[in-house]
Protein backbone atom coordinates (compact mmCIF):
# COMPACT_ATOMS: atom_id res chain seq x y z
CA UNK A 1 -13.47 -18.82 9.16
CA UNK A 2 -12.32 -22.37 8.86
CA UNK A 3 -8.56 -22.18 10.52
CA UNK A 4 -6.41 -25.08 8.18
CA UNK A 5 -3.18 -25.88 7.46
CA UNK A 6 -3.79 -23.06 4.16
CA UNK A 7 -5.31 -20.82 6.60
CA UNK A 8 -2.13 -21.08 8.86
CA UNK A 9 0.73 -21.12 5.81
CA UNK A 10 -0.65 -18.12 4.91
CA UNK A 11 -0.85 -16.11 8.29
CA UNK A 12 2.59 -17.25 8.71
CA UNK A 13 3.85 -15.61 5.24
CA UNK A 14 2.19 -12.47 6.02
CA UNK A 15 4.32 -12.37 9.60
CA UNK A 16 7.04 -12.82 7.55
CA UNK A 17 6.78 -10.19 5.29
CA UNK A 18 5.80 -8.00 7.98
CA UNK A 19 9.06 -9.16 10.46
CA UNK A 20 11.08 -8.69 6.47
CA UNK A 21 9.91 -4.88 6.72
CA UNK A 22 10.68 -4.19 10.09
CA UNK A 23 14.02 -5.96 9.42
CA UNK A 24 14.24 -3.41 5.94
CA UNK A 25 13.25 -0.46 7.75
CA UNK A 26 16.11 -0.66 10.49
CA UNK A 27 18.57 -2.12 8.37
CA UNK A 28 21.00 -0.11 8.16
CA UNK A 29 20.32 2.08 10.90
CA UNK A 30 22.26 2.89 14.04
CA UNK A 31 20.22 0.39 16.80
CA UNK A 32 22.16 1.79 19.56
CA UNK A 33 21.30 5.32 19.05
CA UNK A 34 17.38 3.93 18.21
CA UNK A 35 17.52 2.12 22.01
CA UNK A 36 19.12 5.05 23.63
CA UNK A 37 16.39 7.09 22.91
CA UNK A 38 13.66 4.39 23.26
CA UNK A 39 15.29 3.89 27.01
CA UNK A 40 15.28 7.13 27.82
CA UNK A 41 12.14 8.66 26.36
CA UNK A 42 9.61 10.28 28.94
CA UNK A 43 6.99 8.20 29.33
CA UNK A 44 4.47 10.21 30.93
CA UNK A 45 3.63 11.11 27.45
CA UNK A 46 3.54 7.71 26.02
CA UNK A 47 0.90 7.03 28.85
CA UNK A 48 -0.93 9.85 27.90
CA UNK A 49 -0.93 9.23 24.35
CA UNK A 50 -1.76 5.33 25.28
CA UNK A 51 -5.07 7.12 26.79
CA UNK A 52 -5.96 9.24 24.13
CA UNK A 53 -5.31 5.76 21.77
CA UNK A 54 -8.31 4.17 25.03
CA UNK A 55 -10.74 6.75 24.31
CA UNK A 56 -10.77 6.01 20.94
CA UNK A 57 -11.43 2.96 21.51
CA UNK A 58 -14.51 3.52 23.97
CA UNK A 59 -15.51 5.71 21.18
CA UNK A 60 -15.35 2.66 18.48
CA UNK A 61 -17.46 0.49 21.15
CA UNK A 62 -20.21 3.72 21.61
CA UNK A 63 -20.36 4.11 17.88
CA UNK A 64 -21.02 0.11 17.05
CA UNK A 65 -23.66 -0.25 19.93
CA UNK A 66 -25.53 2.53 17.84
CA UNK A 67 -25.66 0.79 14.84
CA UNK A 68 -26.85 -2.57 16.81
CA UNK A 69 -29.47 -0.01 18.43
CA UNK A 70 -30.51 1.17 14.77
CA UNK A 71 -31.07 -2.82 14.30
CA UNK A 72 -33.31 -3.02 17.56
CA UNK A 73 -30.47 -5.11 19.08
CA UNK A 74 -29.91 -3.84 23.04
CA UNK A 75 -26.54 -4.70 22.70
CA UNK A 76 -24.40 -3.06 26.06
CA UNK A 77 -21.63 -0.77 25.80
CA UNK A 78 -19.33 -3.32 27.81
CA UNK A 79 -20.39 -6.22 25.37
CA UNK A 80 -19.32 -3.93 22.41
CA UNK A 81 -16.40 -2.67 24.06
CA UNK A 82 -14.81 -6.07 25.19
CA UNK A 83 -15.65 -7.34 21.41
CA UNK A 84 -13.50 -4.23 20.25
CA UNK A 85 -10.37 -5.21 22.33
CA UNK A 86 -11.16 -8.84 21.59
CA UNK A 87 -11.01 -7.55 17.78
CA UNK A 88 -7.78 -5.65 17.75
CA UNK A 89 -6.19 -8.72 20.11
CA UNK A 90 -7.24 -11.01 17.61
CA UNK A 91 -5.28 -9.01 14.74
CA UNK A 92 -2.31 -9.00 16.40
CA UNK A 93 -1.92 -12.69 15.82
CA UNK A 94 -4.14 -13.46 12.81
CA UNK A 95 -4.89 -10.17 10.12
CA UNK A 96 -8.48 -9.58 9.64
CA UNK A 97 -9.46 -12.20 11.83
CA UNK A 98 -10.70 -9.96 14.34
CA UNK A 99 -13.30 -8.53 13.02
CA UNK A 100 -14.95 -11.62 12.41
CA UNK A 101 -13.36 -12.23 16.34
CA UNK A 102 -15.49 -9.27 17.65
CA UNK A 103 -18.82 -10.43 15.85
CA UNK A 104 -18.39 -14.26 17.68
CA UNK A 105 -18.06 -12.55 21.35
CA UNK A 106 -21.50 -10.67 20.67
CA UNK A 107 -22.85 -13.51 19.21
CA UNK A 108 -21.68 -15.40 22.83
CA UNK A 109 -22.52 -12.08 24.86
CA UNK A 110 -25.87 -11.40 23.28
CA UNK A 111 -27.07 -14.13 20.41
CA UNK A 112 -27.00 -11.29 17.85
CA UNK A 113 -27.13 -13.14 14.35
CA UNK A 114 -23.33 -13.42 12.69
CA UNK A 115 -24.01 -11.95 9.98
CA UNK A 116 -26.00 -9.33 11.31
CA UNK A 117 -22.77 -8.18 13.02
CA UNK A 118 -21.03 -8.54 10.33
CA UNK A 119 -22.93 -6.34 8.35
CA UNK A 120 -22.65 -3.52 11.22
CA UNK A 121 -18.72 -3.90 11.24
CA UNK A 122 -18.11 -3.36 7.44
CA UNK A 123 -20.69 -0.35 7.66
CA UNK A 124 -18.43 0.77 10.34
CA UNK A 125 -15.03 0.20 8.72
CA UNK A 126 -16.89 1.99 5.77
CA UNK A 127 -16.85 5.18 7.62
CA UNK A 128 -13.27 4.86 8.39
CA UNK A 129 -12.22 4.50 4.59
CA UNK A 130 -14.25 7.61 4.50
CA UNK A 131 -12.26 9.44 6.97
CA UNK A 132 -9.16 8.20 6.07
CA UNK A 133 -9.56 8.87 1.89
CA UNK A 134 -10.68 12.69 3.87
CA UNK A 135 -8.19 13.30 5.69
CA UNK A 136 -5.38 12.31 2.68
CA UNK A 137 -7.65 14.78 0.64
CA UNK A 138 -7.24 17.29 3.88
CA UNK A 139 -3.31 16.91 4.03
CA UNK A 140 -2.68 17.29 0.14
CA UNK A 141 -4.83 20.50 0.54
CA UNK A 142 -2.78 21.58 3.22
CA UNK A 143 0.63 19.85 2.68
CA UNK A 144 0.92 19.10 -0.42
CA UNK A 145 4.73 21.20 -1.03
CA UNK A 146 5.59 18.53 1.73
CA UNK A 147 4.61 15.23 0.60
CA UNK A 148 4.33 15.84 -3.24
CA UNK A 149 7.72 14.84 -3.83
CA UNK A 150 7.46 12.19 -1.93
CA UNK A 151 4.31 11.17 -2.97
CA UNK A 152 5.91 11.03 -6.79
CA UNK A 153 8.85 9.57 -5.80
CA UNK A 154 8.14 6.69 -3.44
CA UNK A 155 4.65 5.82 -4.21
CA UNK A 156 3.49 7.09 -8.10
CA UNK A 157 7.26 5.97 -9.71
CA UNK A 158 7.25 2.57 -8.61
CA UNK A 159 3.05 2.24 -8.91
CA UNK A 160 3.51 3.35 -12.16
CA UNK A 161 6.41 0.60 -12.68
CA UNK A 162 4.44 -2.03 -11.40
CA UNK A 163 1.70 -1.24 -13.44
CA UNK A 164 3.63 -1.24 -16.95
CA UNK A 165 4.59 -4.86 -16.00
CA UNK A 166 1.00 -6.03 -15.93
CA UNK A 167 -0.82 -7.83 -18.31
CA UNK A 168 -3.92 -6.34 -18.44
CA UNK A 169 -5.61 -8.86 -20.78
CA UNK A 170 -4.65 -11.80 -18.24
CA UNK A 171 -6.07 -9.95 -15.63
CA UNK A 172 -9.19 -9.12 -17.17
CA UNK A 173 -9.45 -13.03 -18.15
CA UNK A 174 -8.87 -13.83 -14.37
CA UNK A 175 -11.13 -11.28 -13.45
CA UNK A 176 -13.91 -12.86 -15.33
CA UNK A 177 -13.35 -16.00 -14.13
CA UNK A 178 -13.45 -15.32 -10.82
CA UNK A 179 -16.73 -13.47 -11.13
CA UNK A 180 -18.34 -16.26 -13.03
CA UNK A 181 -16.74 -18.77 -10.23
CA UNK A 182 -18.57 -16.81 -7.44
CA UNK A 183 -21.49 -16.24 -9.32
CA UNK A 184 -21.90 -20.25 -9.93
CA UNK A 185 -20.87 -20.96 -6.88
CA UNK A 186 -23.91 -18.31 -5.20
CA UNK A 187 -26.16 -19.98 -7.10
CA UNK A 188 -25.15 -23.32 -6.51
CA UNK A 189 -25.14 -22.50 -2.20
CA UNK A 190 -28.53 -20.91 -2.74
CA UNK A 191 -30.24 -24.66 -4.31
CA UNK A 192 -28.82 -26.43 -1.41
CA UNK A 193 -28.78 -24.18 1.46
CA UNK A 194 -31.75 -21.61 0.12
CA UNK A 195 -33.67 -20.99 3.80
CA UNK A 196 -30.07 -20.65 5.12
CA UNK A 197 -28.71 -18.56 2.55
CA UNK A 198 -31.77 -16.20 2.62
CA UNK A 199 -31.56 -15.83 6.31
CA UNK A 200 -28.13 -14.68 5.88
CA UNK A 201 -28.87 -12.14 3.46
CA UNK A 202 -31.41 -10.95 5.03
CA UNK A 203 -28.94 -10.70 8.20
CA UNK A 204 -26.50 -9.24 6.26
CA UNK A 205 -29.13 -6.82 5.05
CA UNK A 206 -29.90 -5.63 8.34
CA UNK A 207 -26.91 -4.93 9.44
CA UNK A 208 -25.74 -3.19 6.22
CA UNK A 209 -28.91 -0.95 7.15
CA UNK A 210 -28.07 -0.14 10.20
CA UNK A 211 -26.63 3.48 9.39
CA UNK A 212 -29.74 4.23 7.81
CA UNK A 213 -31.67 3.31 10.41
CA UNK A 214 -30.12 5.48 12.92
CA UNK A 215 -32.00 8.21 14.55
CA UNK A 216 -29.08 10.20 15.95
CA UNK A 217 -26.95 10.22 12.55
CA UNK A 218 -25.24 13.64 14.24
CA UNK A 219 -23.96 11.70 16.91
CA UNK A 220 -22.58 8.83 15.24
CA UNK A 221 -21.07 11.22 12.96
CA UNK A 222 -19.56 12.99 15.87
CA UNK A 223 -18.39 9.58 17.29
CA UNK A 224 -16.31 9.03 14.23
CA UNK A 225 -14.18 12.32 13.57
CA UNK A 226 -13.50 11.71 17.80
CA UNK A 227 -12.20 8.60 16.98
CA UNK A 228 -9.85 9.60 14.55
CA UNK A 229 -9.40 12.90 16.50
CA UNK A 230 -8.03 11.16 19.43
CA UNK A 231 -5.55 9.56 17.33
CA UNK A 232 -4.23 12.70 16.02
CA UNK A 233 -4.06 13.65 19.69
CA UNK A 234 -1.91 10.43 19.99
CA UNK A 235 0.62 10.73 17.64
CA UNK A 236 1.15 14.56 18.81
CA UNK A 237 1.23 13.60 22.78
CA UNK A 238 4.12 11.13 21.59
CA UNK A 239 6.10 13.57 19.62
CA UNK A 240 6.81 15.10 23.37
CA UNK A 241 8.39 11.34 24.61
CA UNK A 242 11.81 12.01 22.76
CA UNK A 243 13.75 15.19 22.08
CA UNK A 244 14.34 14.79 18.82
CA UNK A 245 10.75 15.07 17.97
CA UNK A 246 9.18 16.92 20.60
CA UNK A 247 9.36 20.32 18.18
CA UNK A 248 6.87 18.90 16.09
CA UNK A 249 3.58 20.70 15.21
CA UNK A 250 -0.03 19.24 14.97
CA UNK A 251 0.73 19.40 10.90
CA UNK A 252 2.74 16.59 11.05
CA UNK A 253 1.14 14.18 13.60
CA UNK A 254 -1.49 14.80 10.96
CA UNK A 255 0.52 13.51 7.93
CA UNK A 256 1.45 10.53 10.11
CA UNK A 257 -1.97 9.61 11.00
CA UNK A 258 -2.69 9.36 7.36
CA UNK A 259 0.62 7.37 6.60
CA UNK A 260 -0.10 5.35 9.60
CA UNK A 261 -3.90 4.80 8.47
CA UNK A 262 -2.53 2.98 5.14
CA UNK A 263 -0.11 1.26 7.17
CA UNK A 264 -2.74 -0.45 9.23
CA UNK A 265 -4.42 -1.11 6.17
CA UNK A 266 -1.55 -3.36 4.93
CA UNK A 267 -2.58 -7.30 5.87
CA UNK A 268 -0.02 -7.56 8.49
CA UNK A 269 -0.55 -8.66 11.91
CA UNK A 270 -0.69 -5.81 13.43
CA UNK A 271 0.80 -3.74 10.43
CA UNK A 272 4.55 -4.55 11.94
CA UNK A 273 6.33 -2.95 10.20
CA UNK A 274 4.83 -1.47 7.65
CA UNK A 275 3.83 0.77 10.23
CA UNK A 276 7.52 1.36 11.75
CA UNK A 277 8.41 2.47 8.21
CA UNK A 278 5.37 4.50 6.80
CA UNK A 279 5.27 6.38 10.35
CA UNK A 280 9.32 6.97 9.82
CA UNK A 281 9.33 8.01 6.34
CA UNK A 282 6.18 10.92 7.06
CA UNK A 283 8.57 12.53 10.30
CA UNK A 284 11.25 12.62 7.57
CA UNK A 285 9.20 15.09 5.82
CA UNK A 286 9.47 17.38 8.58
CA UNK A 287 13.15 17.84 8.92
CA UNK A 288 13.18 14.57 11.38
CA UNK A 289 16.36 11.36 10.62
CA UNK A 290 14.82 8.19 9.29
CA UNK A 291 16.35 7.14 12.44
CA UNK A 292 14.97 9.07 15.45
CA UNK A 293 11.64 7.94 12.93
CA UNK A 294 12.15 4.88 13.79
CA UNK A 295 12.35 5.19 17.74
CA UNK A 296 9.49 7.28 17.43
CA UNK A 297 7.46 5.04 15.67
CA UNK A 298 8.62 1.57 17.61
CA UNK A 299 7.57 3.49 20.83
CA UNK A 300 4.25 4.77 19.65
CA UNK A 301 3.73 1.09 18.28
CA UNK A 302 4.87 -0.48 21.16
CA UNK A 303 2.78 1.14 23.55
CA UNK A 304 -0.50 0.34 21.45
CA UNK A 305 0.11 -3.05 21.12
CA UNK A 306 0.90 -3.43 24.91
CA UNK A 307 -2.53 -1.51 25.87
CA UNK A 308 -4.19 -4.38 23.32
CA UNK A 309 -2.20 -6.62 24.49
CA UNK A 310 -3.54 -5.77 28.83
CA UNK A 311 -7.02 -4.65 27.85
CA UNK A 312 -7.32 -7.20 25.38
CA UNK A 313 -6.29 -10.32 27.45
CA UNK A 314 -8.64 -8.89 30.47
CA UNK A 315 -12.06 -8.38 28.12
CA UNK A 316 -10.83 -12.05 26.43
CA UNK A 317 -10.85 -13.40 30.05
CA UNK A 318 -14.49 -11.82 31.07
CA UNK A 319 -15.86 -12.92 28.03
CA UNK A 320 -14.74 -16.72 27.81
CA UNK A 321 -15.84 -16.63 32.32
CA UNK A 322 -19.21 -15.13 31.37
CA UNK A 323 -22.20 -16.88 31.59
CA UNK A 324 -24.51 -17.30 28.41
CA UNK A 325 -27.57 -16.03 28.35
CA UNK A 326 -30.32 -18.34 28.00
């Protein structure tokens, strides 16, 4: 990823729109009461749901080194875990950027072709598109008197708006051109870089096979609902940091997951605000004020980004003081 002045403009916009959320989502709102309870939440259970938030990251590291396994790449678990933290560091500043970030320090770690990692980490994210398009599937099942009218309201009203407003016959026309452009432009990369360009899809190949590959399919399987289980267990841990929310059931540190999941999704650096809002507006389903939402969410946020923030630094620092291998 070449880092330019375009590169830059454009990391700084999204931090702006991100900060112009946050600034949306509390506008309005009574900060005082918001910092009262942020100050005097117990924070025994943020700790314990920054641990459960840990463990699923250890999980995340276990479940790539399988797929690099698969691949007949001994990558170790400390390699793939300090990539992870590396990863989610990197996203804090720049969005996206880390996983390219976390395919670079096990390129340094253990000269595993790029694009051979990268192929493992969008199999990976794969699975988590899965899981989170499940679990939505799992809380309309469950929920759906709870978040239907929401649901209609906030999200299919002004989708449907936005779609009535575009020109679908300009968009097919870009659509087209932009294939043709990439297409042209493949072809074009392949006559001047062809030994290069096959090496990289044939890198990109492997790693895109690495699922299939695997011999212990259970496991990885097993890997991935604990991942996401161990978030569920750390959105309901937090509930228990604040009074206002500390009546809440598993039900609707469920729905939050899921709001939060689309949240992270968003191209923001580290889905500021978005998050602070999405997580907000899915406690408000469950009797809870937009505002204690807010403290809620800022705390549960806060305390992620801080444990990325510790870990993240430490695994940067043992990474960049590491010696190559030869």
């Amino acid at each position: 990823m070449t880092f330019d002045l375009k590169t830059a403009l454009k990391f700084i916009i999204l931090f702006l729109i991100g900060i112009g959320v946050l600034y949306l989502a509390f506008w309005g709102q009574d900060l005082e009461k918001i910092w009262l309870e942020i100050k005097t939440a117990n924070y025994l259970w943020v700790i314990i749901s920054v641990i459960a938030v840990l463990i699923a990251h250890v999980l995340r590291a276990l479940r790539w080194q399988m797929l690099y396994q698969s691949i007949h790449y001994n990558v170790s678990f400390w390699h793939a875990y300090h990539a992870v933290m590396i990863g989610y560091l990197a996203n804090l500043a720049l969005p996206r950027f880390g996983e390219i970030g976390r395919c670079s320090v096990i390129h340094k770690a253990e000269k595993v072709p790029m694009f051979a990692s990268i192929g493992t980490v969008i199999t990976e994210r794969l699975f988590d598109v899965v899981m989170l398009f499940v679990t939505t599937l799992v809380m309309l099942s469950f929920q759906y008197d709870i978040v239907a009218d929401f649901l209609y309201q906030t999200i299919y009203l002004n989708l449907a708006k936005k779609l009535n407003t575009v020109n679908y016959w300009w968009l097919i026309s870009f659509s087209v051109v932009i294939f043709l452009f990439i297409a042209i432009a493949i072809y074009f990369l392949r006559q001047k870089f062809n030994k290069k360009f096959l090496r990289i899809f044939v890198n990109l190949r492997q790693g895109f096979g690495s699922y299939s590959k695997l011999k212990q399919k259970g496991l990885f399987l097993t890997y991935t609902l604990g991942i996401w289980f161990f978030y569920l267990l750390s959105m309901y841990f937090a509930f228990s940091s604040i009074q206002a929310t500390a009546g809440l059931h598993f039900n609707a540190a469920f729905t939050a997951i899921v709001f939060s999941g689309f949240a992270m999704a968003a191209p923001v650096q580290g889905g500021i605000g978005v998050f602070h809002w999405m997580v907000a507006r899915s406690l408000v389903l469950y009797g809870i004020s937009f505002n204690d939402g807010l403290a809620y969410s800022t705390i549960i946020h806060s305390s992620q980004v801080l444990l990325i923030l510790v870990l993240g630094s430490l695994s940067l620092f043992f990474i960049l003081t590491k010696k190559e291998p030869k």
